[in-house]
Amino acid sequence: MPPKKPAIAFFGVWKDMEVYLAEQMKGLPYANYPSALDPVKINSCIELLVVFVESKVTSAVIQALPQLKYIATMSTGYDHIDLKAAKKRNIAVANVPVYGNVTVAEHTMSLMLGLTRKLFLSAERVKEGIYDFHGLRGVDLAGKTLGVIGTGHIGQSLIKMARGFGLTILAYDLFPNLTAAKKLNFTYTNLNSLLKRSDIITLHIPLTAATYHFINKKNIALIKKGSYLINTARGALVDPTALLKALESGHLAGAGLDVLEDEDLIQNYEEIIQGTCTACELKTSLINKLIIERQNTIVTPHNAFNSTEAIKRIVDTTVLNIKAFIKNKPINLVC
Ligand code: NAI
């Protein structure tokens, strides 16, 4: 009898990724579901589960999969997976630690430039048939101070780019990397000092219990008046109520966001109408809408990772992760 092959299930693989994934997974049996994981319809035979960030691997999902041995996320962040529940069942969890540091940093730069040069307002005006620059004055990046929170892979890639724009860099990280600071010519400082001194602040830390609402009502007040806030890391790093108030009062000049707290509820009217979301999630959804509608915000739909090159790297590393696990030599484990 041939050896039993693992039951591998991919969730959320888009049409344009399928061919490349099939080439890389040649010889390994797998099922491919184009949509995010649906806890109600889940097949209990899955042994190896592969997901993107929109698939929430909760304790209930893990319980519904008695054969589950391994979870691979096709992302760097893994806050959508209940690591505690996985650990309890001895289920290994792997991520893609590096695939898009340059990709996400480039998106961060575009949000920064889009805001400081009023790019979308300018383009919108021309499309409306008005060819007039009055009221569209921006500010230079050169000579300003950029505060980078989190100097890991993405933070460092961004610093390299930002230096090219003539920005002075202040940084904050739980584990300062002094070698990188010397090589890339930036200065570490404490969080409060970074908030007070930066003209633009950008977040590149993971979402954990310790970093939830990392930018909040209290410390947003420390930010220099007229600064910009950029978040391409995770939505819940920023308290949306505090952000909206700071934007409304003019304390912040603008915000560039690729991520929002409870972003999975945006356009998920079914969940809202059925009342399955909490009052708190409902409030966040409303605040998100108000943030999105403002003239001084640019919000993109968690798209910073989404370049052709990065997607290829994600598939490559995910397939390597799966093969290594099957060979009993797991790599890139986060749990
Ligand atoms: P990384 O692990 O290389 O760097 C994270 C840095 O944050 C580390 O230097 C770490 O010491 C620091 N850090 C962790 N907790 C901290 C705390 N409490 N205070 C201060 N510093 C802290 O991660 P990488 O690759 O740079 O990615 C950062 C985040 O970007 C990811 O966790 C992910 O959530 C997000 N991301 C977003 C994407 C998007 O499409 N919008 C795509 C890829 C990543």
Coordinates of C-alpha atoms in Angstrom, one line a residue, residues 154-318:
I154 CA 10.3 46.2 6.5
G155 CA 11.4 49.0 8.7
Q156 CA 15.0 48.8 7.5
S157 CA 14.0 48.6 3.8
L158 CA 11.9 51.7 4.3
I159 CA 14.8 53.5 6.0
K160 CA 17.0 52.8 3.0
M161 CA 14.4 54.3 0.7
A162 CA 13.7 57.2 3.0
R163 CA 17.3 58.2 3.2
G164 CA 17.3 58.6 -0.5
F165 CA 14.5 61.2 -0.1
G166 CA 16.7 63.2 2.2
L167 CA 14.7 62.3 5.4
T168 CA 16.3 62.2 8.8
I169 CA 15.4 59.0 10.5
L170 CA 14.5 58.4 14.1
A171 CA 13.6 54.9 15.2
Y172 CA 12.1 53.0 18.0
D173 CA 12.2 49.2 18.5
L174 CA 12.0 46.9 21.5
F175 CA 15.3 45.4 20.3
P176 CA 17.4 48.1 18.8
N177 CA 19.7 46.9 16.0
L178 CA 22.7 49.1 16.5
T179 CA 24.6 47.6 13.5
A180 CA 21.7 48.5 11.2
A181 CA 21.6 52.0 12.8
K182 CA 25.2 52.6 12.0
K183 CA 25.0 51.1 8.5
L184 CA 21.8 52.9 7.5
N185 CA 22.5 56.1 9.4
F186 CA 19.6 56.4 11.7
T187 CA 19.1 57.1 15.4
Y188 CA 17.2 55.2 18.0
T189 CA 15.2 57.1 20.6
N190 CA 12.4 56.3 23.0
L191 CA 8.8 56.1 21.8
N192 CA 7.7 59.5 23.3
S193 CA 10.7 61.3 21.9
L194 CA 10.0 59.8 18.4
L195 CA 6.3 60.8 18.6
K196 CA 7.2 64.4 19.6
R197 CA 10.0 64.9 17.1
S198 CA 8.8 63.2 13.9
D199 CA 7.0 64.8 10.9
I200 CA 5.9 61.5 9.7
I201 CA 5.4 58.4 11.8
T202 CA 5.2 54.9 10.3
L203 CA 4.4 51.6 12.0
H204 CA 6.3 48.3 11.3
I205 CA 5.7 46.2 14.3
P206 CA 3.7 43.0 14.7
L207 CA 0.2 43.0 16.3
T208 CA 0.4 41.2 19.7
A209 CA -1.4 41.6 23.0
A210 CA 1.3 44.1 23.9
T211 CA 1.0 46.2 20.8
Y212 CA -2.8 46.4 20.6
H213 CA -3.7 50.1 20.2
F214 CA 0.0 50.9 20.4
I215 CA -1.0 54.4 19.1
N216 CA -3.8 55.4 21.4
K217 CA -5.7 58.4 22.9
K218 CA -2.9 59.1 25.4
N219 CA 0.2 59.0 23.2
I220 CA -1.4 60.4 20.0
A221 CA -1.5 63.7 21.8
L222 CA 2.3 63.6 22.0
I223 CA 2.6 63.6 18.3
K224 CA 3.9 66.9 16.8
K225 CA 0.9 68.9 15.5
G226 CA 0.6 68.6 11.7
S227 CA 2.4 65.3 11.4
Y228 CA 1.3 62.3 9.3
L229 CA 0.7 58.8 10.5
I230 CA 1.3 55.8 8.2
N231 CA 0.2 52.2 9.1
T232 CA 1.0 49.4 6.7
A233 CA 1.5 46.8 9.6
R234 CA -1.8 45.9 11.3
G235 CA -5.0 47.9 11.8
A236 CA -5.4 47.3 15.5
L237 CA -2.0 48.9 16.3
V238 CA -3.9 52.2 16.1
D239 CA -7.0 53.1 18.2
P240 CA -9.4 54.2 15.4
T241 CA -11.3 56.6 17.7
A242 CA -8.2 58.4 18.7
L243 CA -7.0 58.5 15.1
L244 CA -10.3 59.9 13.9
K245 CA -10.4 62.6 16.6
A246 CA -6.8 63.6 15.8
L247 CA -7.6 63.9 12.1
E248 CA -10.8 65.9 12.7
S249 CA -9.1 68.3 15.1
G250 CA -6.2 68.9 12.7
H251 CA -3.7 67.5 15.2
L252 CA -2.7 65.1 12.5
A253 CA -2.3 66.5 8.9
G254 CA -3.2 63.1 7.5
A255 CA -3.1 59.3 7.7
G256 CA -2.0 56.7 5.1
L257 CA -3.4 53.3 6.0
D258 CA -3.2 50.0 4.3
V259 CA -4.8 48.2 7.3
L260 CA -7.7 49.0 9.6
E261 CA -8.9 47.4 12.8
D262 CA -11.6 44.8 12.0
E263 CA -11.0 45.4 8.3
D264 CA -12.7 42.0 7.6
L265 CA -16.0 43.6 8.5
I266 CA -15.7 46.3 5.8
Q267 CA -18.4 45.4 3.2
N268 CA -19.2 42.3 5.2
Y269 CA -22.8 43.5 5.6
E270 CA -24.1 40.0 6.2
E271 CA -22.3 39.7 9.5
I272 CA -23.3 43.2 10.5
I273 CA -27.0 42.7 9.6
Q274 CA -27.1 39.3 11.2
G275 CA -25.8 40.9 14.3
T276 CA -22.9 38.3 14.7
C277 CA -20.4 41.1 15.3
T278 CA -20.0 42.7 18.7
A279 CA -21.1 46.3 19.5
C280 CA -17.4 47.2 19.7
E281 CA -16.8 45.8 16.2
L282 CA -19.8 47.7 14.9
K283 CA -18.4 50.9 16.4
T284 CA -15.0 50.3 14.8
S285 CA -16.7 49.7 11.4
L286 CA -18.5 53.0 11.6
I287 CA -15.3 54.8 12.6
N288 CA -13.4 53.1 9.8
K289 CA -16.0 54.4 7.3
L290 CA -15.5 58.0 8.7
I291 CA -11.7 57.6 8.4
I292 CA -12.0 56.3 4.8
E293 CA -14.3 59.2 3.8
R294 CA -12.0 62.0 5.0
Q295 CA -10.0 64.1 2.5
N296 CA -6.8 63.9 4.5
T297 CA -6.6 60.1 4.5
I298 CA -5.5 57.5 1.9
V299 CA -6.8 54.0 2.7
T300 CA -5.8 51.0 0.6
P301 CA -7.3 47.5 1.1
H302 CA -4.5 45.6 2.8
N303 CA -2.7 45.7 -0.5
A304 CA 0.9 46.5 0.5
F305 CA 2.1 43.0 0.0
N306 CA 0.5 42.6 -3.4
S307 CA 3.2 42.7 -6.1
T308 CA 3.8 40.1 -8.7
E309 CA 7.3 39.4 -7.3
A310 CA 6.2 39.2 -3.7
I311 CA 3.4 36.7 -4.5
K312 CA 5.9 34.5 -6.2
R313 CA 8.1 34.6 -3.2
I314 CA 5.2 33.9 -0.9
V315 CA 4.3 30.7 -2.8
D316 CA 7.9 29.6 -3.0
T317 CA 8.5 29.9 0.8
T318 CA 5.1 28.4 1.6

